[in-house]
Amino acid sequence: MGMTDGDPPEVDPAGAPAEDGPGTRAREEDPTSAGAEVPAPQAAVGAQVPAPQAAVGAQVPAPQAAVGTQAAVGTQAAVGTQAAVGAQARRPGRARRTSWAVVRVVVVLAIAGAGYQSLIVEHPVVRSRLAQLVVRRPGVPGFAAKPSTDAELPASSAGIAELTAASKARPDRTGAFSIAWPSATKGSPDTTGTVAFLLPSTADAAKVKDQIDSTLLSAKAQAANGAVRAGTFGVPGVAGSSGAVFEPKQKASTSEDLGLTAFRQGRTVGVVEVVEKTARDAKGIATTEHLAIAVSAVEDAHLVAVTPGFTLRVTRYPTLTSAVWIGGSLLVAALAGLVPPVAGAALRRRRERRAKVVPGHPGITKRKL
């Protein structure tokens, strides 16, 4: 059926122009026509698809290389971190081992010191030390410098029950020493002397002092020798001191008076005896009393100085035995401080070899690397 001018072209149901028209064939045959422009964009799009694919494909190795680099860096970082952690872990271990080594050395030396004091050091009793309790000069004129008596006095010969009992119970802390000086005038019977008593305790010394007062200084103490007590006195400046003067009943030109004093300082008791020709001063006081007081003051001051800390025991350090003990102690201490750490390190290395652990990197084995 023919078309007239002004009628639209026939269109098939698919929306395409009818094929039987001459215009349609001309448009299909001419690629430059307006109708041929539709496939061109499709072809361009299809041509551009490989280009992006190729570009993407070309970029694939770069991320893989980056991933490999990052993996290597991560491995190195992990190894470095583990190494740092291992180093940090080793530091406290070394500190602990050093501390224990010091403790072992100190313990060994402490035990060695205690053993040295109990087994090597000697503490014998030296009874000649009793001589240190008496003065070496009477401190008054008229008497010779060289003593006529200078020796230990047996406790039983003093006639003091408390002293005898103490010497039996504690002989290492009890004793008596006597010293006497004759007159400086040849042929004169004048003499003076001092006896010092050492007791185990101040209580024992106080008992001895009381017994001396009740026996040697009593009114009838010299009755058997034909003497009576002429008077009593105390030593000025010496607390608790006591004294007495005895004179013969039958006085003669050759008669002599006896002056006795007693005083205590801590664990020691001093007794001074003065024998002098009977004489009186302007006040009627026997010169024997004056001499006894003077000698007693000297001896009391001496006891004040030497009594604190006095002992009959001495400390001796045997040279050869001490050298052997000290050398052995130092050797044992050195072994105690060095052997356990060395043995421990050897044991740890042995365990590391068995476990194939990389030294310095806990948790990393050679198999993993």
mmCIF file of C-alpha atoms in Angstrom:
data_model
loop_
_atom_site.group_PDB
_atom_site.id
_atom_site.type_symbol
_atom_site.label_atom_id
_atom_site.label_comp_id
_atom_site.label_asym_id
_atom_site.label_seq_id
_atom_site.Cartn_x
_atom_site.Cartn_y
_atom_site.Cartn_z
ATOM 1 C CA MET A 1 0.000 0.000 0.000
ATOM 2 C CA GLY A 2 1.521 3.312 -1.018
ATOM 3 C CA MET A 3 2.159 6.295 1.287
ATOM 4 C CA THR A 4 1.377 9.798 0.495
ATOM 5 C CA ASP A 5 3.300 12.847 1.413
ATOM 6 C CA GLY A 6 2.565 13.697 5.017
ATOM 7 C CA ASP A 7 1.737 10.189 6.225
ATOM 8 C CA PRO A 8 4.181 8.746 8.869
ATOM 9 C CA PRO A 9 6.249 5.707 7.965
ATOM 10 C CA GLU A 10 4.977 2.372 9.014
ATOM 11 C CA VAL A 11 6.569 0.901 12.128
ATOM 12 C CA ASP A 12 6.673 -2.779 12.999
ATOM 13 C CA PRO A 13 5.604 -3.988 16.418
ATOM 14 C CA ALA A 14 9.242 -4.053 17.682
ATOM 15 C CA GLY A 15 9.607 -0.345 17.175
ATOM 16 C CA ALA A 16 11.905 -0.584 14.116
ATOM 17 C CA PRO A 17 11.074 1.227 10.881
ATOM 18 C CA ALA A 18 9.444 -0.819 8.194
ATOM 19 C CA GLU A 19 11.971 -2.550 5.881
ATOM 20 C CA ASP A 20 9.990 -2.095 2.793
ATOM 21 C CA GLY A 21 10.630 1.598 2.653
ATOM 22 C CA PRO A 22 13.448 2.952 0.524
ATOM 23 C CA GLY A 23 14.538 5.310 3.234
ATOM 24 C CA THR A 24 15.084 2.503 5.590
ATOM 25 C CA ARG A 25 17.380 0.588 3.261
ATOM 26 C CA ALA A 26 19.321 3.683 2.518
ATOM 27 C CA ARG A 27 19.987 4.311 6.196
ATOM 28 C CA GLU A 28 21.121 0.729 6.732
ATOM 29 C CA GLU A 29 23.555 0.910 3.843
ATOM 30 C CA ASP A 30 25.007 4.314 4.751
ATOM 31 C CA PRO A 31 27.008 4.128 7.989
ATOM 32 C CA THR A 32 27.334 7.878 8.154
ATOM 33 C CA SER A 33 23.704 8.398 8.285
ATOM 34 C CA ALA A 34 21.879 9.471 11.358
ATOM 35 C CA GLY A 35 20.531 6.020 11.874
ATOM 36 C CA ALA A 36 24.022 4.426 11.890
ATOM 37 C CA GLU A 37 25.165 6.443 14.884
ATOM 38 C CA VAL A 38 23.442 4.137 17.407
ATOM 39 C CA PRO A 39 25.868 1.111 17.213
ATOM 40 C CA ALA A 40 28.963 3.341 17.344
ATOM 41 C CA PRO A 41 28.783 4.094 21.084
ATOM 42 C CA GLN A 42 28.171 0.409 21.794
ATOM 43 C CA ALA A 43 31.218 -0.549 19.806
ATOM 44 C CA ALA A 44 33.272 2.121 21.680
ATOM 45 C CA VAL A 45 32.115 0.830 24.990
ATOM 46 C CA GLY A 46 32.988 -2.674 23.971
ATOM 47 C CA ALA A 47 36.416 -1.542 22.863
ATOM 48 C CA GLN A 48 37.124 0.211 26.157
ATOM 49 C CA VAL A 49 36.434 -2.886 28.290
ATOM 50 C CA PRO A 50 39.758 -4.628 27.607
ATOM 51 C CA ALA A 51 41.734 -1.471 28.365
ATOM 52 C CA PRO A 52 40.652 -1.204 32.009
ATOM 53 C CA GLN A 53 41.059 -4.953 32.374
ATOM 54 C CA ALA A 54 44.538 -4.757 31.049
ATOM 55 C CA ALA A 55 45.319 -1.855 33.378
ATOM 56 C CA VAL A 56 43.952 -3.684 36.334
ATOM 57 C CA GLY A 57 45.880 -6.763 35.381
ATOM 58 C CA ALA A 58 49.031 -4.752 35.100
ATOM 59 C CA GLN A 59 48.559 -3.348 38.578
ATOM 60 C CA VAL A 60 48.056 -6.753 40.204
ATOM 61 C CA PRO A 61 51.787 -7.543 40.706
ATOM 62 C CA ALA A 62 52.319 -4.227 42.486
ATOM 63 C CA PRO A 63 49.942 -5.030 45.393
ATOM 64 C CA GLN A 64 51.408 -8.526 45.588
ATOM 65 C CA ALA A 65 54.892 -7.090 45.853
ATOM 66 C CA ALA A 66 53.687 -4.654 48.480
ATOM 67 C CA VAL A 67 52.057 -7.465 50.388
ATOM 68 C CA GLY A 68 55.307 -9.427 50.233
ATOM 69 C CA THR A 69 57.263 -6.420 51.474
ATOM 70 C CA GLN A 70 54.806 -5.869 54.283
ATOM 71 C CA ALA A 71 55.006 -9.542 55.205
ATOM 72 C CA ALA A 72 58.799 -9.339 55.351
ATOM 73 C CA VAL A 73 58.625 -6.173 57.427
ATOM 74 C CA GLY A 74 56.047 -7.786 59.691
ATOM 75 C CA THR A 75 58.240 -10.839 60.142
ATOM 76 C CA GLN A 76 61.247 -8.691 60.984
ATOM 77 C CA ALA A 77 59.160 -6.589 63.339
ATOM 78 C CA ALA A 78 57.815 -9.713 64.993
ATOM 79 C CA VAL A 79 61.330 -11.117 65.358
ATOM 80 C CA GLY A 80 62.592 -7.784 66.684
ATOM 81 C CA THR A 81 59.696 -7.528 69.115
ATOM 82 C CA GLN A 82 60.229 -11.059 70.324
ATOM 83 C CA ALA A 83 63.943 -10.406 70.649
ATOM 84 C CA ALA A 84 63.218 -7.279 72.679
ATOM 85 C CA VAL A 85 60.751 -9.193 74.814
ATOM 86 C CA GLY A 86 63.331 -11.942 75.279
ATOM 87 C CA ALA A 87 65.974 -9.410 76.279
ATOM 88 C CA GLN A 88 63.578 -7.824 78.739
ATOM 89 C CA ALA A 89 62.701 -11.238 80.087
ATOM 90 C CA ARG A 90 66.369 -12.054 80.545
ATOM 91 C CA ARG A 91 67.159 -8.866 82.472
ATOM 92 C CA PRO A 92 64.944 -9.663 85.493
ATOM 93 C CA GLY A 93 66.307 -13.221 85.436
ATOM 94 C CA ARG A 94 69.885 -11.962 85.631
ATOM 95 C CA ALA A 95 68.962 -9.578 88.429
ATOM 96 C CA ARG A 96 67.337 -12.367 90.388
ATOM 97 C CA ARG A 97 70.301 -14.663 89.852
ATOM 98 C CA THR A 98 72.673 -11.938 91.010
ATOM 99 C CA SER A 99 70.528 -11.248 94.081
ATOM 100 C CA TRP A 100 70.430 -14.924 95.017
ATOM 101 C CA ALA A 101 74.170 -15.192 94.516
ATOM 102 C CA VAL A 102 74.708 -12.308 96.937
ATOM 103 C CA VAL A 103 72.313 -13.910 99.428
ATOM 104 C CA ARG A 104 74.172 -17.218 99.254
ATOM 105 C CA VAL A 105 77.526 -15.522 99.809
ATOM 106 C CA VAL A 106 76.186 -13.556 102.792
ATOM 107 C CA VAL A 107 74.648 -16.690 104.330
ATOM 108 C CA VAL A 108 77.861 -18.668 103.935
ATOM 109 C CA LEU A 109 79.946 -15.877 105.458
ATOM 110 C CA ALA A 110 77.497 -15.475 108.347
ATOM 111 C CA ILE A 111 77.620 -19.194 109.123
ATOM 112 C CA ALA A 112 81.401 -19.158 108.796
ATOM 113 C CA GLY A 113 81.630 -16.202 111.178
ATOM 114 C CA ALA A 114 79.449 -17.884 113.774
ATOM 115 C CA GLY A 115 81.448 -21.083 113.459
ATOM 116 C CA TYR A 116 84.684 -19.156 113.778
ATOM 117 C CA GLN A 117 83.553 -17.536 117.015
ATOM 118 C CA SER A 118 82.354 -20.804 118.534
ATOM 119 C CA LEU A 119 85.006 -23.220 117.256
ATOM 120 C CA ILE A 120 88.195 -21.287 116.575
ATOM 121 C CA VAL A 121 88.251 -18.270 118.894
ATOM 122 C CA GLU A 122 89.465 -19.174 122.381
ATOM 123 C CA HIS A 123 88.232 -17.655 125.647
ATOM 124 C CA PRO A 124 90.432 -19.064 128.407
ATOM 125 C CA VAL A 125 90.345 -17.899 132.027
ATOM 126 C CA VAL A 126 93.521 -16.034 132.964
ATOM 127 C CA ARG A 127 93.621 -15.672 136.726
ATOM 128 C CA SER A 128 96.636 -13.391 136.645
ATOM 129 C CA ARG A 129 94.265 -10.696 135.430
ATOM 130 C CA LEU A 130 93.134 -10.334 139.071
ATOM 131 C CA ALA A 131 96.263 -8.213 139.557
ATOM 132 C CA GLN A 132 94.564 -5.490 137.525
ATOM 133 C CA LEU A 133 92.098 -4.918 140.390
ATOM 134 C CA VAL A 134 94.672 -3.426 142.743
ATOM 135 C CA VAL A 135 96.799 -0.295 142.509
ATOM 136 C CA ARG A 136 100.538 -0.719 142.014
ATOM 137 C CA ARG A 137 101.466 2.111 144.404
ATOM 138 C CA PRO A 138 99.917 2.896 147.821
ATOM 139 C CA GLY A 139 99.530 6.560 146.999
ATOM 140 C CA VAL A 140 100.953 7.740 150.340
ATOM 141 C CA PRO A 141 104.554 8.461 151.417
ATOM 142 C CA GLY A 142 106.516 6.353 153.875
ATOM 143 C CA PHE A 143 106.203 3.006 152.085
ATOM 144 C CA ALA A 144 108.499 1.212 149.666
ATOM 145 C CA ALA A 145 107.698 1.207 145.978
ATOM 146 C CA LYS A 146 108.346 -2.507 145.598
ATOM 147 C CA PRO A 147 105.552 -4.608 147.132
ATOM 148 C CA SER A 148 106.368 -7.334 149.612
ATOM 149 C CA THR A 149 103.252 -9.292 148.659
ATOM 150 C CA ASP A 150 101.804 -9.414 145.150
ATOM 151 C CA ALA A 151 99.796 -12.553 144.433
ATOM 152 C CA GLU A 152 96.380 -14.119 144.148
ATOM 153 C CA LEU A 153 94.750 -14.834 147.487
ATOM 154 C CA PRO A 154 92.977 -18.187 147.814
ATOM 155 C CA ALA A 155 89.273 -17.583 148.424
ATOM 156 C CA SER A 156 89.174 -20.047 151.302
ATOM 157 C CA SER A 157 91.942 -18.219 153.187
ATOM 158 C CA ALA A 158 89.915 -14.988 153.387
ATOM 159 C CA GLY A 159 87.519 -16.492 155.900
ATOM 160 C CA ILE A 160 84.433 -15.113 154.073
ATOM 161 C CA ALA A 161 81.740 -17.752 153.558
ATOM 162 C CA GLU A 162 80.028 -15.986 150.656
ATOM 163 C CA LEU A 163 83.328 -15.635 148.792
ATOM 164 C CA THR A 164 84.146 -19.309 149.280
ATOM 165 C CA ALA A 165 80.709 -20.386 147.993
ATOM 166 C CA ALA A 166 80.956 -18.121 144.948
ATOM 167 C CA SER A 167 84.418 -19.397 144.077
ATOM 168 C CA LYS A 168 83.089 -22.958 144.008
ATOM 169 C CA ALA A 169 80.007 -22.113 141.945
ATOM 170 C CA ARG A 170 81.634 -19.702 139.472
ATOM 171 C CA PRO A 171 85.419 -19.974 139.638
ATOM 172 C CA ASP A 172 85.747 -18.191 136.294
ATOM 173 C CA ARG A 173 84.101 -15.088 137.777
ATOM 174 C CA THR A 174 85.415 -15.148 141.335
ATOM 175 C CA GLY A 175 88.784 -14.427 142.886
ATOM 176 C CA ALA A 176 90.889 -12.298 145.236
ATOM 177 C CA PHE A 177 94.207 -10.560 144.870
ATOM 178 C CA SER A 178 96.459 -9.114 147.583
ATOM 179 C CA ILE A 179 99.258 -6.562 147.443
ATOM 180 C CA ALA A 180 101.243 -5.016 150.338
ATOM 181 C CA TRP A 181 104.064 -2.530 150.721
ATOM 182 C CA PRO A 182 106.524 -2.449 153.607
ATOM 183 C CA SER A 183 107.690 0.670 155.343
ATOM 184 C CA ALA A 184 110.314 2.686 153.600
ATOM 185 C CA THR A 185 112.158 2.885 156.961
ATOM 186 C CA LYS A 186 114.394 -0.092 157.434
ATOM 187 C CA GLY A 187 113.412 -2.196 160.434
ATOM 188 C CA SER A 188 110.024 -0.513 160.837
ATOM 189 C CA PRO A 189 107.042 -2.861 161.150
ATOM 190 C CA ASP A 190 104.744 -0.387 159.424
ATOM 191 C CA THR A 191 102.971 -1.753 156.386
ATOM 192 C CA THR A 192 99.960 -1.165 154.217
ATOM 193 C CA GLY A 193 98.160 -3.365 151.774
ATOM 194 C CA THR A 194 95.055 -3.831 149.680
ATOM 195 C CA VAL A 195 92.899 -6.856 148.894
ATOM 196 C CA ALA A 196 90.449 -6.793 145.989
ATOM 197 C CA PHE A 197 87.636 -9.354 145.716
ATOM 198 C CA LEU A 198 85.897 -10.188 142.434
ATOM 199 C CA LEU A 199 82.376 -11.663 142.609
ATOM 200 C CA PRO A 200 80.047 -13.090 139.935
ATOM 201 C CA SER A 201 77.436 -10.338 140.460
ATOM 202 C CA THR A 202 76.825 -7.092 142.276
ATOM 203 C CA ALA A 203 74.433 -8.917 144.606
ATOM 204 C CA ASP A 204 77.203 -11.339 145.590
ATOM 205 C CA ALA A 205 79.585 -8.423 146.094
ATOM 206 C CA ALA A 206 77.076 -6.695 148.376
ATOM 207 C CA LYS A 207 76.795 -9.852 150.482
ATOM 208 C CA VAL A 208 80.574 -10.092 150.790
ATOM 209 C CA LYS A 209 80.750 -6.455 151.862
ATOM 210 C CA ASP A 210 78.158 -7.059 154.561
ATOM 211 C CA GLN A 211 80.042 -10.095 155.840
ATOM 212 C CA ILE A 212 83.261 -8.070 156.040
ATOM 213 C CA ASP A 213 81.479 -5.418 158.081
ATOM 214 C CA SER A 214 80.075 -8.030 160.448
ATOM 215 C CA THR A 215 83.317 -9.948 160.872
ATOM 216 C CA LEU A 216 86.540 -8.058 160.121
ATOM 217 C CA LEU A 217 85.210 -4.693 161.332
ATOM 218 C CA SER A 218 83.207 -5.906 164.307
ATOM 219 C CA ALA A 219 84.047 -4.800 167.853
ATOM 220 C CA LYS A 220 85.571 -8.156 168.787
ATOM 221 C CA ALA A 221 87.208 -8.896 165.465
ATOM 222 C CA GLN A 222 90.762 -8.492 166.885
ATOM 223 C CA ALA A 223 90.091 -9.735 170.433
ATOM 224 C CA ALA A 224 92.139 -12.841 169.823
ATOM 225 C CA ASN A 225 95.113 -10.606 168.964
ATOM 226 C CA GLY A 226 94.748 -8.555 172.180
ATOM 227 C CA ALA A 227 93.290 -5.510 170.406
ATOM 228 C CA VAL A 228 90.071 -3.613 170.827
ATOM 229 C CA ARG A 229 88.176 -1.416 168.416
ATOM 230 C CA ALA A 230 89.055 2.170 169.197
ATOM 231 C CA GLY A 231 86.656 3.776 166.720
ATOM 232 C CA THR A 232 84.859 3.558 163.371
ATOM 233 C CA PHE A 233 84.781 5.855 160.362
ATOM 234 C CA GLY A 234 83.920 6.053 156.677
ATOM 235 C CA VAL A 235 85.946 7.011 153.655
ATOM 236 C CA PRO A 236 84.871 10.487 152.516
ATOM 237 C CA GLY A 237 83.447 10.452 148.993
ATOM 238 C CA VAL A 238 83.019 6.659 148.906
ATOM 239 C CA ALA A 239 79.397 5.659 149.329
ATOM 240 C CA GLY A 240 78.766 2.685 151.604
ATOM 241 C CA SER A 241 82.335 2.548 152.833
ATOM 242 C CA SER A 242 83.144 1.567 156.404
ATOM 243 C CA GLY A 243 86.287 1.492 158.563
ATOM 244 C CA ALA A 244 87.592 0.822 162.016
ATOM 245 C CA VAL A 245 90.767 1.357 164.057
ATOM 246 C CA PHE A 246 91.993 -1.296 166.476
ATOM 247 C CA GLU A 247 94.571 -0.644 169.212
ATOM 248 C CA PRO A 248 96.237 -3.028 171.645
ATOM 249 C CA LYS A 249 94.869 -3.394 175.167
ATOM 250 C CA GLN A 250 98.359 -3.327 176.590
ATOM 251 C CA LYS A 251 99.951 -0.232 175.161
ATOM 252 C CA ALA A 252 103.687 0.090 174.936
ATOM 253 C CA SER A 253 106.229 2.205 173.156
ATOM 254 C CA THR A 254 106.293 -0.305 170.348
ATOM 255 C CA SER A 255 102.528 -0.732 170.127
ATOM 256 C CA GLU A 256 100.926 -0.464 166.688
ATOM 257 C CA ASP A 257 97.448 0.319 165.569
ATOM 258 C CA LEU A 258 95.516 -1.485 162.871
ATOM 259 C CA GLY A 259 93.283 0.396 160.457
ATOM 260 C CA LEU A 260 90.812 -1.424 158.210
ATOM 261 C CA THR A 261 88.387 -0.155 155.553
ATOM 262 C CA ALA A 262 85.913 -1.854 153.226
ATOM 263 C CA PHE A 263 84.080 -0.488 150.154
ATOM 264 C CA ARG A 264 82.331 -1.839 147.055
ATOM 265 C CA GLN A 265 82.210 -0.923 143.392
ATOM 266 C CA GLY A 266 79.908 -3.086 141.286
ATOM 267 C CA ARG A 267 81.134 -6.681 141.351
ATOM 268 C CA THR A 268 84.302 -5.858 143.296
ATOM 269 C CA VAL A 269 84.987 -5.252 146.967
ATOM 270 C CA GLY A 270 88.110 -3.559 148.252
ATOM 271 C CA VAL A 271 89.687 -3.925 151.704
ATOM 272 C CA VAL A 272 92.586 -1.742 152.872
ATOM 273 C CA GLU A 273 94.768 -2.608 155.840
ATOM 274 C CA VAL A 274 97.240 -0.233 157.443
ATOM 275 C CA VAL A 275 99.563 -1.122 160.321
ATOM 276 C CA GLU A 276 101.380 1.798 161.930
ATOM 277 C CA LYS A 277 102.942 2.719 165.205
ATOM 278 C CA THR A 278 100.370 4.069 167.599
ATOM 279 C CA ALA A 279 100.085 7.809 167.280
ATOM 280 C CA ARG A 280 97.476 10.544 167.469
ATOM 281 C CA ASP A 281 97.123 13.899 165.812
ATOM 282 C CA ALA A 282 96.193 17.140 167.549
ATOM 283 C CA LYS A 283 92.536 16.095 167.540
ATOM 284 C CA GLY A 284 93.287 12.726 169.006
ATOM 285 C CA ILE A 285 92.624 10.861 165.785
ATOM 286 C CA ALA A 286 94.917 7.960 165.117
ATOM 287 C CA THR A 287 97.279 8.567 162.256
ATOM 288 C CA THR A 288 96.447 5.031 161.129
ATOM 289 C CA GLU A 289 92.951 6.191 160.302
ATOM 290 C CA HIS A 290 94.294 8.990 158.083
ATOM 291 C CA LEU A 291 96.543 6.577 156.221
ATOM 292 C CA ALA A 292 93.741 4.056 155.757
ATOM 293 C CA ILE A 293 91.455 6.728 154.309
ATOM 294 C CA ALA A 294 94.150 7.947 151.899
ATOM 295 C CA VAL A 295 95.003 4.486 150.596
ATOM 296 C CA SER A 296 91.295 3.558 150.353
ATOM 297 C CA ALA A 297 90.521 6.624 148.234
ATOM 298 C CA VAL A 298 93.236 5.627 145.750
ATOM 299 C CA GLU A 299 92.049 2.034 145.514
ATOM 300 C CA ASP A 300 88.380 2.986 145.212
ATOM 301 C CA ALA A 301 89.126 5.319 142.303
ATOM 302 C CA HIS A 302 91.026 2.479 140.653
ATOM 303 C CA LEU A 303 88.102 0.068 141.051
ATOM 304 C CA VAL A 304 85.714 2.634 139.599
ATOM 305 C CA ALA A 305 87.871 2.672 136.468
ATOM 306 C CA VAL A 306 88.535 -1.059 135.976
ATOM 307 C CA THR A 307 85.453 -2.829 137.341
ATOM 308 C CA PRO A 308 83.003 -2.118 134.470
ATOM 309 C CA GLY A 309 83.374 -4.880 131.920
ATOM 310 C CA PHE A 310 86.156 -6.617 133.835
ATOM 311 C CA THR A 311 86.496 -10.338 133.188
ATOM 312 C CA LEU A 312 88.997 -13.078 133.811
ATOM 313 C CA ARG A 313 88.478 -14.448 130.305
ATOM 314 C CA VAL A 314 90.562 -13.294 127.387
ATOM 315 C CA THR A 315 89.960 -13.670 123.670
ATOM 316 C CA ARG A 316 92.622 -15.333 121.585
ATOM 317 C CA TYR A 317 92.714 -15.820 117.811
ATOM 318 C CA PRO A 318 95.030 -18.704 116.817
ATOM 319 C CA THR A 319 96.982 -17.473 113.823
ATOM 320 C CA LEU A 320 97.304 -20.652 111.752
ATOM 321 C CA THR A 321 93.838 -21.990 112.483
ATOM 322 C CA SER A 322 92.290 -18.598 111.802
ATOM 323 C CA ALA A 323 94.053 -18.321 108.444
ATOM 324 C CA VAL A 324 92.891 -21.770 107.357
ATOM 325 C CA TRP A 325 89.319 -21.121 108.487
ATOM 326 C CA ILE A 326 89.091 -17.714 106.812
ATOM 327 C CA GLY A 327 90.602 -18.995 103.567
ATOM 328 C CA GLY A 328 88.249 -21.965 103.458
ATOM 329 C CA SER A 329 85.252 -19.761 104.238
ATOM 330 C CA LEU A 330 86.079 -17.376 101.403
ATOM 331 C CA LEU A 331 86.502 -20.290 99.002
ATOM 332 C CA VAL A 332 83.155 -21.812 99.960
ATOM 333 C CA ALA A 333 81.470 -18.414 99.679
ATOM 334 C CA ALA A 334 82.922 -17.915 96.199
ATOM 335 C CA LEU A 335 81.737 -21.340 95.099
ATOM 336 C CA ALA A 336 78.294 -20.705 96.543
ATOM 337 C CA GLY A 337 78.036 -17.462 94.604
ATOM 338 C CA LEU A 338 79.449 -18.649 91.265
ATOM 339 C CA VAL A 339 78.722 -22.361 90.830
ATOM 340 C CA PRO A 340 74.876 -22.257 90.853
ATOM 341 C CA PRO A 341 74.647 -19.511 88.166
ATOM 342 C CA VAL A 342 77.208 -21.269 85.948
ATOM 343 C CA ALA A 343 75.491 -24.628 86.390
ATOM 344 C CA GLY A 344 72.104 -23.031 85.745
ATOM 345 C CA ALA A 345 73.348 -21.389 82.547
ATOM 346 C CA ALA A 346 74.781 -24.697 81.318
ATOM 347 C CA LEU A 347 71.491 -26.443 82.055
ATOM 348 C CA ARG A 348 69.540 -23.764 80.196
ATOM 349 C CA ARG A 349 71.815 -24.078 77.154
ATOM 350 C CA ARG A 350 71.349 -27.817 77.218
ATOM 351 C CA ARG A 351 67.586 -27.447 77.289
ATOM 352 C CA GLU A 352 67.735 -24.907 74.451
ATOM 353 C CA ARG A 353 69.744 -27.313 72.316
ATOM 354 C CA ARG A 354 67.277 -30.081 73.000
ATOM 355 C CA ALA A 355 64.279 -27.856 72.151
ATOM 356 C CA LYS A 356 66.156 -26.224 69.241
ATOM 357 C CA VAL A 357 65.244 -22.835 70.551
ATOM 358 C CA VAL A 358 66.982 -19.876 69.009
ATOM 359 C CA PRO A 359 69.067 -18.330 71.821
ATOM 360 C CA GLY A 360 67.806 -14.920 72.798
ATOM 361 C CA HIS A 361 64.405 -15.415 71.147
ATOM 362 C CA PRO A 362 62.064 -17.318 73.490
ATOM 363 C CA GLY A 363 59.233 -19.030 71.637
ATOM 364 C CA ILE A 364 61.059 -19.074 68.257
ATOM 365 C CA THR A 365 62.541 -22.384 67.162
ATOM 366 C CA LYS A 366 64.822 -23.145 64.263
ATOM 367 C CA ARG A 367 62.072 -25.173 62.680
ATOM 368 C CA LYS A 368 59.775 -22.118 62.612
ATOM 369 C CA LEU A 369 62.480 -19.999 61.068
#
